Structure formats: C-alpha cells, structure tokens
Tab-separated table of C-alpha atoms in Angstrom:
chain	number	residue	atom	x	y	z
A	186	UNK	CA	-48.111	-59.334	-43.923
A	187	UNK	CA	-46.415	-59.777	-47.611
A	188	UNK	CA	-50.210	-60.280	-48.816
A	189	UNK	CA	-51.442	-56.615	-47.513
A	190	UNK	CA	-48.272	-54.775	-48.689
A	191	UNK	CA	-48.671	-56.289	-52.129
A	192	UNK	CA	-52.334	-54.938	-52.069
A	193	UNK	CA	-51.730	-51.746	-50.964
A	194	UNK	CA	-49.058	-51.420	-53.570
A	195	UNK	CA	-51.495	-52.512	-56.172
A	196	UNK	CA	-53.893	-50.022	-54.883
A	197	UNK	CA	-51.376	-47.087	-54.900
A	198	UNK	CA	-50.362	-47.981	-58.663
A	199	UNK	CA	-54.037	-47.245	-59.411
A	200	UNK	CA	-53.961	-43.729	-57.947
A	201	UNK	CA	-53.409	-41.555	-61.037
A	202	UNK	CA	-52.726	-37.918	-60.588
A	203	UNK	CA	-56.618	-37.453	-61.214
A	204	UNK	CA	-57.518	-38.746	-57.725
A	205	UNK	CA	-55.867	-35.608	-56.466
A	206	UNK	CA	-54.637	-35.239	-52.788
A	207	UNK	CA	-55.843	-35.715	-49.399
A	208	UNK	CA	-55.893	-32.880	-46.918
A	209	UNK	CA	-53.285	-32.827	-44.601
A	210	UNK	CA	-51.143	-30.466	-41.950
A	211	UNK	CA	-52.678	-26.877	-41.320
A	212	UNK	CA	-55.311	-27.838	-43.750
A	213	UNK	CA	-56.558	-31.004	-42.003
A	214	UNK	CA	-56.373	-29.137	-38.556
A	215	UNK	CA	-58.643	-26.139	-39.856
A	216	UNK	CA	-61.028	-29.194	-41.269
A	217	UNK	CA	-61.127	-30.409	-37.679
A	218	UNK	CA	-62.160	-27.027	-36.497
A	219	UNK	CA	-65.076	-26.780	-38.787
A	220	UNK	CA	-68.626	-26.952	-37.187
A	221	UNK	CA	-69.176	-29.275	-39.933
A	222	UNK	CA	-66.765	-31.706	-39.344
A	223	UNK	CA	-67.828	-34.186	-36.394
A	224	UNK	CA	-67.130	-37.988	-35.946
A	225	UNK	CA	-64.249	-37.760	-38.410
A	226	UNK	CA	-66.190	-36.593	-41.353
A	227	UNK	CA	-67.996	-33.704	-42.668
A	228	UNK	CA	-71.848	-33.973	-41.891
A	229	UNK	CA	-74.587	-32.561	-43.856
A	230	UNK	CA	-77.052	-30.017	-42.591
A	231	UNK	CA	-79.780	-32.538	-42.840
A	232	UNK	CA	-79.084	-36.104	-42.446
A	233	UNK	CA	-78.609	-38.071	-45.832
A	234	UNK	CA	-78.131	-41.258	-46.924
A	235	UNK	CA	-75.294	-41.380	-49.355
A	236	UNK	CA	-75.156	-45.051	-50.312
A	237	UNK	CA	-77.751	-46.212	-52.951
A	238	UNK	CA	-80.934	-47.291	-51.088
A	239	UNK	CA	-83.199	-50.487	-51.897
A	240	UNK	CA	-82.194	-53.550	-53.692
A	241	UNK	CA	-79.054	-53.171	-55.725
A	242	UNK	CA	-79.758	-55.995	-57.830
A	243	UNK	CA	-83.105	-54.468	-58.800
A	244	UNK	CA	-81.176	-51.229	-59.486
A	245	UNK	CA	-78.687	-53.149	-61.624
A	246	UNK	CA	-81.450	-54.706	-63.788
A	247	UNK	CA	-82.938	-51.121	-64.637
A	248	UNK	CA	-79.563	-49.671	-65.141
A	249	UNK	CA	-78.070	-52.196	-67.459
A	250	UNK	CA	-81.440	-52.872	-69.481
A	251	UNK	CA	-80.799	-52.563	-73.147
A	252	UNK	CA	-84.141	-50.487	-73.725
A	253	UNK	CA	-83.281	-48.275	-70.597
A	254	UNK	CA	-79.764	-47.571	-71.941
A	255	UNK	CA	-80.988	-46.287	-75.071
A	256	UNK	CA	-83.680	-44.010	-73.656
A	257	UNK	CA	-80.570	-42.545	-71.215
A	258	UNK	CA	-78.659	-41.170	-74.207
A	259	UNK	CA	-79.739	-38.779	-76.745
A	260	UNK	CA	-81.234	-40.277	-80.191
A	261	UNK	CA	-78.942	-38.463	-82.109
A	262	UNK	CA	-75.705	-35.897	-81.848
A	263	UNK	CA	-76.617	-33.006	-79.634
A	264	UNK	CA	-75.809	-29.558	-81.324
A	265	UNK	CA	-74.182	-26.875	-79.011
A	266	UNK	CA	-73.845	-23.192	-79.913
A	267	UNK	CA	-70.268	-22.468	-81.199
A	268	UNK	CA	-69.718	-19.866	-78.543
A	269	UNK	CA	-66.764	-17.428	-79.414
A	270	UNK	CA	-65.073	-14.678	-78.224
A	271	UNK	CA	-66.968	-12.415	-80.323
A	272	UNK	CA	-70.300	-13.567	-78.311
A	273	UNK	CA	-68.539	-12.648	-75.184
A	274	UNK	CA	-66.589	-9.758	-76.043
A	275	UNK	CA	-69.407	-6.980	-75.864
A	276	UNK	CA	-70.252	-6.675	-72.054
A	277	UNK	CA	-73.942	-7.366	-71.303
A	278	UNK	CA	-76.142	-4.667	-71.433
A	279	UNK	CA	-77.828	-5.633	-68.289
A	280	UNK	CA	-74.729	-6.511	-66.525
A	281	UNK	CA	-75.528	-9.731	-66.159
A	282	UNK	CA	-74.980	-12.632	-68.655
A	283	UNK	CA	-74.885	-16.740	-68.267
A	284	UNK	CA	-73.579	-19.329	-70.548
A	285	UNK	CA	-74.275	-22.847	-69.881
A	286	UNK	CA	-71.663	-24.673	-71.287
A	287	UNK	CA	-72.942	-28.171	-70.249
A	288	UNK	CA	-73.743	-30.308	-67.055
A	289	UNK	CA	-72.493	-27.728	-64.124
A	290	UNK	CA	-70.656	-25.576	-66.014
A	291	UNK	CA	-71.551	-21.840	-66.131
A	292	UNK	CA	-69.533	-18.932	-67.245
A	293	UNK	CA	-71.333	-16.057	-65.203
A	294	UNK	CA	-70.800	-12.319	-66.314
A	295	UNK	CA	-71.679	-10.169	-63.536
A	296	UNK	CA	-71.060	-6.776	-62.909
A	297	UNK	CA	-67.875	-6.727	-64.750
A	298	UNK	CA	-66.592	-9.773	-63.515
A	299	UNK	CA	-66.238	-13.436	-65.018
A	300	UNK	CA	-67.070	-16.221	-62.850
A	301	UNK	CA	-66.735	-19.802	-64.233
A	302	UNK	CA	-68.607	-22.459	-61.864
A	303	UNK	CA	-67.462	-26.129	-61.998
A	304	UNK	CA	-65.617	-26.156	-65.167
A	305	UNK	CA	-65.365	-29.785	-66.965
A	306	UNK	CA	-64.040	-29.660	-70.139
A	307	UNK	CA	-62.670	-33.223	-69.909
A	308	UNK	CA	-64.156	-36.264	-72.148
A	309	UNK	CA	-64.918	-38.467	-69.333
A	310	UNK	CA	-65.843	-37.696	-65.630
A	311	UNK	CA	-63.461	-40.350	-64.446
A	312	UNK	CA	-59.657	-40.837	-62.944
A	313	UNK	CA	-59.061	-42.611	-66.079
A	314	UNK	CA	-59.160	-41.668	-69.580
A	315	UNK	CA	-60.344	-45.280	-70.800
A	316	UNK	CA	-63.379	-45.621	-68.446
A	317	UNK	CA	-66.357	-43.628	-66.916
A	318	UNK	CA	-69.060	-41.668	-68.048
A	319	UNK	CA	-68.195	-39.773	-71.516
A	320	UNK	CA	-69.323	-36.721	-72.897
A	321	UNK	CA	-72.461	-36.685	-74.835
A	322	UNK	CA	-71.806	-33.369	-76.788
A	323	UNK	CA	-68.402	-31.423	-77.394
A	324	UNK	CA	-67.545	-28.382	-75.015
A	325	UNK	CA	-69.081	-25.396	-76.872
A	326	UNK	CA	-65.971	-23.555	-76.888
A	327	UNK	CA	-62.116	-24.553	-76.541
A	328	UNK	CA	-60.698	-23.209	-73.168
A	329	UNK	CA	-58.272	-21.559	-74.814
A	330	UNK	CA	-60.584	-19.369	-76.648
A	331	UNK	CA	-62.768	-18.747	-73.601
A	332	UNK	CA	-61.064	-15.859	-72.581
A	333	UNK	CA	-59.868	-14.092	-68.975
A	334	UNK	CA	-61.833	-15.330	-65.945
A	335	UNK	CA	-61.464	-13.569	-62.743
A	336	UNK	CA	-62.778	-16.503	-60.259
A	337	UNK	CA	-63.228	-20.362	-60.741
A	338	UNK	CA	-65.557	-21.705	-58.336
A	339	UNK	CA	-65.683	-25.286	-57.386
A	340	UNK	CA	-68.815	-26.643	-55.775
A	341	UNK	CA	-67.049	-30.240	-54.337
A	342	UNK	CA	-64.750	-32.792	-55.625
A	343	UNK	CA	-66.536	-35.470	-57.594
A	344	UNK	CA	-65.447	-36.069	-61.188
A	345	UNK	CA	-68.210	-34.255	-62.966
A	346	UNK	CA	-67.642	-30.966	-61.264
A	347	UNK	CA	-63.879	-30.776	-60.442
A	348	UNK	CA	-61.828	-32.349	-63.626
A	349	UNK	CA	-58.076	-32.551	-63.376
A	350	UNK	CA	-57.230	-31.650	-67.184
A	351	UNK	CA	-59.354	-28.551	-66.833
A	352	UNK	CA	-57.957	-27.385	-63.788
A	353	UNK	CA	-54.483	-27.830	-65.083
A	354	UNK	CA	-55.308	-25.770	-68.271
A	355	UNK	CA	-56.458	-23.119	-65.921
A	356	UNK	CA	-53.369	-23.441	-63.486
A	357	UNK	CA	-51.472	-20.737	-65.247
A	358	UNK	CA	-52.123	-17.149	-64.996
A	359	UNK	CA	-53.667	-15.171	-62.317
A	360	UNK	CA	-57.301	-16.352	-62.008
A	361	UNK	CA	-58.105	-17.034	-58.491
A	362	UNK	CA	-59.989	-20.028	-57.111
A	363	UNK	CA	-62.901	-20.383	-54.745
A	364	UNK	CA	-63.370	-23.606	-53.235
A	365	UNK	CA	-64.711	-25.536	-50.202
A	366	UNK	CA	-62.634	-26.781	-47.352
A	367	UNK	CA	-60.327	-29.364	-48.312
A	368	UNK	CA	-60.491	-29.155	-51.783
A	369	UNK	CA	-57.425	-26.822	-52.014
A	370	UNK	CA	-55.295	-29.937	-51.643
A	371	UNK	CA	-56.338	-31.282	-54.911
A	372	UNK	CA	-55.458	-27.904	-56.539
A	373	UNK	CA	-52.445	-27.540	-55.024
A	374	UNK	CA	-51.471	-31.078	-56.180
A	375	UNK	CA	-52.162	-30.184	-59.716
A	376	UNK	CA	-50.221	-26.970	-59.956
A	377	UNK	CA	-52.184	-24.259	-58.450
A	378	UNK	CA	-50.384	-21.851	-56.248
A	379	UNK	CA	-51.766	-21.844	-52.844
A	380	UNK	CA	-51.967	-17.955	-52.797
A	381	UNK	CA	-54.883	-18.290	-55.580
A	382	UNK	CA	-57.134	-20.249	-53.283
A	383	UNK	CA	-59.935	-19.291	-51.270
A	384	UNK	CA	-60.572	-21.999	-49.159
A	385	UNK	CA	-63.964	-21.670	-47.252
A	386	UNK	CA	-66.185	-23.263	-44.963
A	387	UNK	CA	-70.080	-22.929	-45.359
A	388	UNK	CA	-71.104	-19.231	-44.475
A	389	UNK	CA	-67.499	-17.871	-45.170
A	390	UNK	CA	-67.039	-14.989	-47.713
A	391	UNK	CA	-64.224	-14.256	-50.131
A	392	UNK	CA	-63.859	-10.845	-51.822
A	393	UNK	CA	-62.586	-10.765	-55.440
A	394	UNK	CA	-62.755	-7.269	-56.910
A	395	UNK	CA	-66.370	-6.009	-56.654
A	396	UNK	CA	-67.696	-9.385	-55.930
A	397	UNK	CA	-68.346	-11.295	-52.988
A	398	UNK	CA	-68.606	-15.231	-52.909
A	399	UNK	CA	-70.028	-16.937	-49.725
A	400	UNK	CA	-70.169	-20.749	-49.602
A	401	UNK	CA	-73.530	-21.623	-48.689
A	402	UNK	CA	-74.722	-24.934	-47.285
A	403	UNK	CA	-75.664	-28.181	-49.531
A	404	UNK	CA	-76.786	-31.597	-48.908
A	405	UNK	CA	-74.501	-33.886	-50.697
A	406	UNK	CA	-70.969	-35.714	-50.023
A	407	UNK	CA	-67.609	-35.633	-51.445
A	408	UNK	CA	-64.825	-37.800	-52.457
A	409	UNK	CA	-62.563	-38.999	-55.371
A	410	UNK	CA	-60.333	-42.151	-54.050
A	411	UNK	CA	-61.045	-45.659	-53.490
A	412	UNK	CA	-60.857	-44.668	-49.646
A	413	UNK	CA	-63.741	-42.055	-49.548
A	414	UNK	CA	-62.632	-40.333	-46.199
A	415	UNK	CA	-64.930	-37.210	-46.498
A	416	UNK	CA	-62.426	-34.784	-45.728
A	417	UNK	CA	-63.625	-32.299	-48.148
A	418	UNK	CA	-66.607	-30.356	-47.880
A	419	UNK	CA	-69.115	-29.398	-50.538
A	420	UNK	CA	-70.753	-26.338	-51.252
A	421	UNK	CA	-73.545	-24.197	-53.042
A	422	UNK	CA	-72.491	-20.791	-53.707
A	423	UNK	CA	-73.913	-17.182	-53.430
A	424	UNK	CA	-72.186	-14.610	-55.608
A	425	UNK	CA	-73.030	-10.762	-55.352
A	426	UNK	CA	-71.685	-7.999	-57.538
A	427	UNK	CA	-72.693	-4.346	-57.169
A	428	UNK	CA	-75.985	-4.816	-58.590
A	429	UNK	CA	-76.530	-8.534	-59.220
A	430	UNK	CA	-76.966	-11.817	-57.199
A	431	UNK	CA	-76.382	-15.359	-58.413
A	432	UNK	CA	-76.663	-18.588	-57.045
A	433	UNK	CA	-75.173	-22.017	-57.903
A	434	UNK	CA	-76.308	-25.100	-56.140
A	435	UNK	CA	-73.676	-27.662	-56.971
A	436	UNK	CA	-75.037	-30.834	-56.087
A	437	UNK	CA	-77.505	-31.112	-53.240
A	438	UNK	CA	-80.704	-32.998	-52.023
A	439	UNK	CA	-83.589	-30.863	-51.259
A	440	UNK	CA	-83.318	-29.470	-47.509
A	441	UNK	CA	-84.779	-26.469	-45.346
A	442	UNK	CA	-81.935	-24.738	-45.419
A	443	UNK	CA	-82.578	-23.237	-48.871
A	444	UNK	CA	-84.962	-20.760	-47.442
A	445	UNK	CA	-82.200	-19.473	-44.701
A	446	UNK	CA	-79.740	-18.912	-47.721
A	447	UNK	CA	-82.277	-17.013	-49.651
A	448	UNK	CA	-83.188	-15.251	-46.657
A	449	UNK	CA	-79.195	-14.238	-45.780
A	450	UNK	CA	-78.111	-13.936	-49.865
A	451	UNK	CA	-80.960	-13.506	-51.754
A	452	UNK	CA	-83.074	-12.960	-53.293
A	453	UNK	CA	-81.234	-13.927	-56.819
A	454	UNK	CA	-81.464	-12.374	-60.225
A	455	UNK	CA	-80.677	-15.960	-61.411
A	456	UNK	CA	-80.311	-19.330	-59.876
A	457	UNK	CA	-78.600	-22.340	-61.535
A	458	UNK	CA	-79.913	-25.460	-59.924
A	459	UNK	CA	-79.086	-29.073	-60.179
A	460	UNK	CA	-82.114	-31.054	-61.352
A	461	UNK	CA	-80.450	-33.930	-63.327
A	462	UNK	CA	-78.832	-37.431	-62.432
A	463	UNK	CA	-81.844	-37.868	-59.645
A	464	UNK	CA	-83.197	-41.429	-58.734
A	465	UNK	CA	-85.402	-43.097	-56.051
A	466	UNK	CA	-81.993	-45.120	-55.106
A	467	UNK	CA	-80.186	-41.830	-53.909
A	468	UNK	CA	-83.172	-39.347	-53.232
A	469	UNK	CA	-81.520	-37.473	-50.335
A	470	UNK	CA	-78.413	-36.224	-52.592
A	471	UNK	CA	-79.848	-35.016	-55.837
A	472	UNK	CA	-83.161	-33.029	-56.702
A	473	UNK	CA	-85.607	-34.004	-59.422
A	474	UNK	CA	-86.726	-30.678	-61.167
A	475	UNK	CA	-89.864	-30.237	-59.013
A	476	UNK	CA	-87.526	-30.271	-55.836
A	477	UNK	CA	-85.213	-27.730	-57.763
A	478	UNK	CA	-88.243	-25.566	-58.645
A	479	UNK	CA	-89.168	-25.763	-54.811
A	480	UNK	CA	-85.512	-24.712	-53.805
A	481	UNK	CA	-85.623	-21.862	-56.108
A	482	UNK	CA	-88.756	-20.385	-54.614
A	483	UNK	CA	-87.244	-20.988	-51.231
A	484	UNK	CA	-83.905	-19.386	-52.146
A	485	UNK	CA	-86.671	-16.458	-53.430
A	486	UNK	CA	-88.476	-16.193	-50.573
A	487	UNK	CA	-91.424	-18.352	-51.473
A	488	UNK	CA	-92.521	-16.641	-54.625
A	489	UNK	CA	-91.433	-16.703	-58.184
A	490	UNK	CA	-88.399	-14.015	-59.024
A	491	UNK	CA	-85.585	-13.974	-60.936
A	492	UNK	CA	-84.853	-16.798	-63.342
A	493	UNK	CA	-84.612	-20.467	-62.849
A	494	UNK	CA	-81.494	-22.171	-65.008
A	495	UNK	CA	-81.801	-25.897	-64.742
A	496	UNK	CA	-78.362	-27.600	-64.698
A	497	UNK	CA	-76.547	-31.114	-64.227
A	498	UNK	CA	-78.440	-32.868	-67.018
A	499	UNK	CA	-77.661	-33.371	-70.804
A	500	UNK	CA	-73.897	-33.708	-70.667
A	501	UNK	CA	-73.132	-37.188	-69.038
A	502	UNK	CA	-75.104	-40.139	-68.393
A	503	UNK	CA	-75.098	-40.590	-64.494
A	504	UNK	CA	-78.726	-41.905	-63.894
A	505	UNK	CA	-81.426	-44.085	-64.744
A	506	UNK	CA	-83.806	-41.674	-66.084
A	507	UNK	CA	-84.426	-40.782	-69.907
A	508	UNK	CA	-81.853	-38.067	-70.982
A	509	UNK	CA	-84.686	-35.594	-72.195
A	510	UNK	CA	-86.704	-36.040	-68.841
A	511	UNK	CA	-84.960	-33.339	-66.594
A	512	UNK	CA	-85.737	-30.513	-69.392
A	513	UNK	CA	-89.321	-31.365	-70.079
A	514	UNK	CA	-90.060	-31.760	-66.341
A	515	UNK	CA	-88.576	-28.421	-65.682
A	516	UNK	CA	-90.601	-26.779	-68.270
A	517	UNK	CA	-93.604	-28.163	-66.632
A	518	UNK	CA	-92.597	-27.257	-63.144
A	519	UNK	CA	-91.842	-23.845	-64.112
A	520	UNK	CA	-95.208	-23.565	-65.616
A	521	UNK	CA	-96.799	-24.782	-62.613
A	522	UNK	CA	-95.000	-22.168	-60.459
A	523	UNK	CA	-95.494	-19.540	-62.844
A	524	UNK	CA	-91.733	-19.097	-62.976
A	525	UNK	CA	-89.225	-17.963	-65.868
A	526	UNK	CA	-86.941	-20.625	-66.707
A	527	UNK	CA	-84.029	-20.599	-69.190
A	528	UNK	CA	-83.408	-23.853	-70.922
A	529	UNK	CA	-80.561	-22.879	-73.686
A	530	UNK	CA	-78.675	-24.493	-76.050
A	531	UNK	CA	-75.097	-25.745	-74.478
A	532	UNK	CA	-72.972	-22.574	-75.097
A	533	UNK	CA	-75.753	-20.059	-75.944
A	534	UNK	CA	-75.064	-16.812	-73.651
A	535	UNK	CA	-78.276	-15.139	-72.797
A	536	UNK	CA	-79.266	-12.287	-70.358
A	537	UNK	CA	-81.676	-13.133	-67.661
A	538	UNK	CA	-83.071	-9.247	-67.970
A	539	UNK	CA	-83.783	-10.005	-71.750
A	540	UNK	CA	-85.374	-12.784	-73.743
A	541	UNK	CA	-85.242	-16.034	-72.318
A	542	UNK	CA	-84.061	-19.416	-74.099
A	543	UNK	CA	-86.988	-21.725	-73.745
A	544	UNK	CA	-87.417	-23.332	-77.112
A	545	UNK	CA	-87.339	-27.151	-76.482
A	546	UNK	CA	-84.328	-28.003	-78.696
A	547	UNK	CA	-83.753	-31.249	-77.203
A	548	UNK	CA	-86.656	-32.521	-78.631
A	549	UNK	CA	-85.381	-33.714	-82.161
A	550	UNK	CA	-82.790	-35.781	-80.242
A	551	UNK	CA	-84.665	-37.191	-77.548
A	552	UNK	CA	-86.480	-40.706	-77.236
A	553	UNK	CA	-90.162	-40.792	-76.714
A	554	UNK	CA	-91.186	-39.902	-73.055
A	555	UNK	CA	-94.087	-40.946	-70.901
A	556	UNK	CA	-94.131	-38.119	-68.458
A	557	UNK	CA	-94.230	-40.291	-65.426
A	558	UNK	CA	-93.572	-37.278	-63.339
A	559	UNK	CA	-97.029	-35.647	-63.817
A	560	UNK	CA	-98.677	-39.072	-62.281
A	561	UNK	CA	-96.379	-39.329	-59.414
A	562	UNK	CA	-94.120	-36.681	-58.748
A	563	UNK	CA	-91.399	-37.251	-56.045
A	564	UNK	CA	-92.309	-35.418	-52.947
A	565	UNK	CA	-89.222	-33.236	-51.193
A	566	UNK	CA	-88.362	-35.680	-48.288
A	567	UNK	CA	-89.427	-34.402	-44.881
A	568	UNK	CA	-86.225	-33.089	-43.116
A	569	UNK	CA	-84.774	-35.320	-40.321
A	570	UNK	CA	-83.755	-33.781	-36.953
A	571	UNK	CA	-80.389	-35.106	-36.789
A	572	UNK	CA	-77.040	-34.586	-38.827
A	573	UNK	CA	-76.124	-38.319	-38.189
A	574	UNK	CA	-75.177	-39.566	-41.573
A	575	UNK	CA	-75.319	-42.955	-42.958
A	576	UNK	CA	-72.413	-45.313	-44.012
A	577	UNK	CA	-70.851	-43.928	-47.350
A	578	UNK	CA	-69.930	-46.728	-49.864
A	579	UNK	CA	-71.089	-44.897	-52.689
A	580	UNK	CA	-69.300	-43.287	-55.759
A	581	UNK	CA	-70.696	-40.010	-57.416
A	582	UNK	CA	-73.921	-40.644	-59.354
C-alpha cells in the first residue's frame, strides 16, 4: 500500500548511523544456536519485566513534576578530576588501578594490561545529537589523551553503554573489542574490523595477552532501534589477569546467578556494580544500591571481600530518584555489610589495595535527601522459575 511504503520510508529516514546494524548472515545463525536464544529473542536467566510496570500516567506525573526534576540533577556543576597521562603513566604499584570516568565507563589497569569498560564520551546517550539525556559533567579526559588501551569491553548495546562517536574515535589502531553476541554488527557498521572482535555468548572466554575475559549472565535487555528485536545479547564480565580478578556488572537486575559467577570466576579484587537508574517501575532490570551490595557479596562467596565500586550513576539523568541518592545509599549499604567501598570523583585513579576514596564529594552539589531507603528498602525480588519474558516495549532507562 502506498501509505505503508511512505511510513516505512519515513522510519528509515529516522534511522541515523547511531542506530547501528541488525545482526545478519553467519552472525544471526550463531545467535540462533545460542542456548540463550529462544522463541525468536534472547532470554534472561530469570524472568524479567522489561517494560515499565504500573500506571504510566502515575509514572509520567512523578517524572515530569517540577520539584522531582530539580532533585534528579545536581544543584551545581559537578567537579571532575582532570585525568592526565601523568596520572596513568606510572604503573600501579599493586598491579591493579581503577579510574571511574562516570556512569559505567571504567578504565582498569590490571596486571600490565589496560581494559576500558563501556566507554561513553558522547554528550548525549541517544541516537540524535539534539535530544536525549545529556551529560551532567564533562568527560574527565579527552579520548585522544587516554593513552593506549588493550581491550574495550562492551556490556550491551544501549546508548548509555555503547556510544557511536566514542567507538568511531577508538576504531583506528589495534585495540580489540570484547562484546556480547550480536553487538559486533554495530561495531562493524561503524568501522571496526571483524578481526578485532571477540563476540561471546555467556560463559565463553576470550584471551587477550595475559588476560581472560568471560561474558557472564546478566538480567537485562537490549536494543537501539525503533524495532527492538532482542537479537543482541547483554552480559556482565569477569576479567582475570595473572594476579588479579575484577568484575563489571553492566546493567542487570538482581538474580541468584551472581553466586554462580562468583563460584566460577571469583572472588574478585574489585567489583564494578550498577546501582543507579533504579525504579519501582522497572525493578527487574536495574538494581538499587542495597541489591548491588547483595550482588557483590554473592560474587564474593557471601562474605565481604575486595572493594565495591558503585557505577551507573551521576553522569546521566535516567530515573526518578534524586541525583545523589545512589551514592548515599551505597555508603549506607557498604557500612551495614562492613564492606569496603570506593566512591571516587569522576576521573580520579585509585588502587583497591591502597587508600580508598570515600569522601562524599557529591554532598556540596546535592539537593537535600530524605533517606527513604532507610525506612523501606526495596527487597531483592524472589526469583521466578521460568525464563519466559514479558513483552518488550521499553527503551533503555
């Protein structure tokens, strides 16, 4: 029908290069063979509601209420540590150093290798340069000044974790990429050579130099386009060097599988755990700080060990909670568990074996908090017995 053709043509015109590319050919055949792929989509290890639950009218009222919007942003410009090559030129004395660049972007220097997790240097996590969540602080260091990176690890293809301008800036050179199944289609579309891709299913391992990088299960979803086909996998990552082990959660809801990951790949010297952009409207796909602490302890065999680095907060406004709440709640959760926590200023390197950054740097830039998590913390959800998924109509939160 002419009207249908016109609509399809209009939708195609909206599909900018930032939307990436859909898996096809041999890549799609490999996806279909994955144990995680059933009924035409990738499945979660535990059933998860991917679309916002409850009344959307009530959610919209909360999300767009003026006083709520004010609390979701900092009260003043956020400082960053101006990371320089000098900061990173001397190898870490302990063999392990972490630099949180904001949100989920972390540079890990581990046993002589440099691993960059979920690098997002763009101004917006969006397919469009004029719309979508905008950065609340600048990147601490220009990409060109970051220095050589051995491996870039991507957890999944949502815009706040996979940023086209950043990937294109990193596409030259010989850095390799470790990504979940299907995500390689986006990277190839943006100029990354296929021979630099390690595209992994859950529990598969790539070896780069003296590192092993294992894609481990997570409870989330995927998608960048108007048609969210769920044909790209999401993952957390366990990285092991000669002396150290680290874990990056990507985005995930709480589920019992953290214990299995810890038993197989831990304990870890450091875990980087998503604790921001949570909401009662999507409790299955993101964790609160209390759930993030529970996940950390699960990964460590049930007892405090290593350090807990909260990520996925502070850089973008993606949920109804106040801007500084994830940091304050993480401090409380760590104190309750007697677990060492690191809450660095974006861009400030630290070694988990040395003094930890714990000063609440965010407080001068935060609106007052009512600390409601102390009154009624959200419990981790009981696991479902099935991997069946709810309909997916949601965009990334």
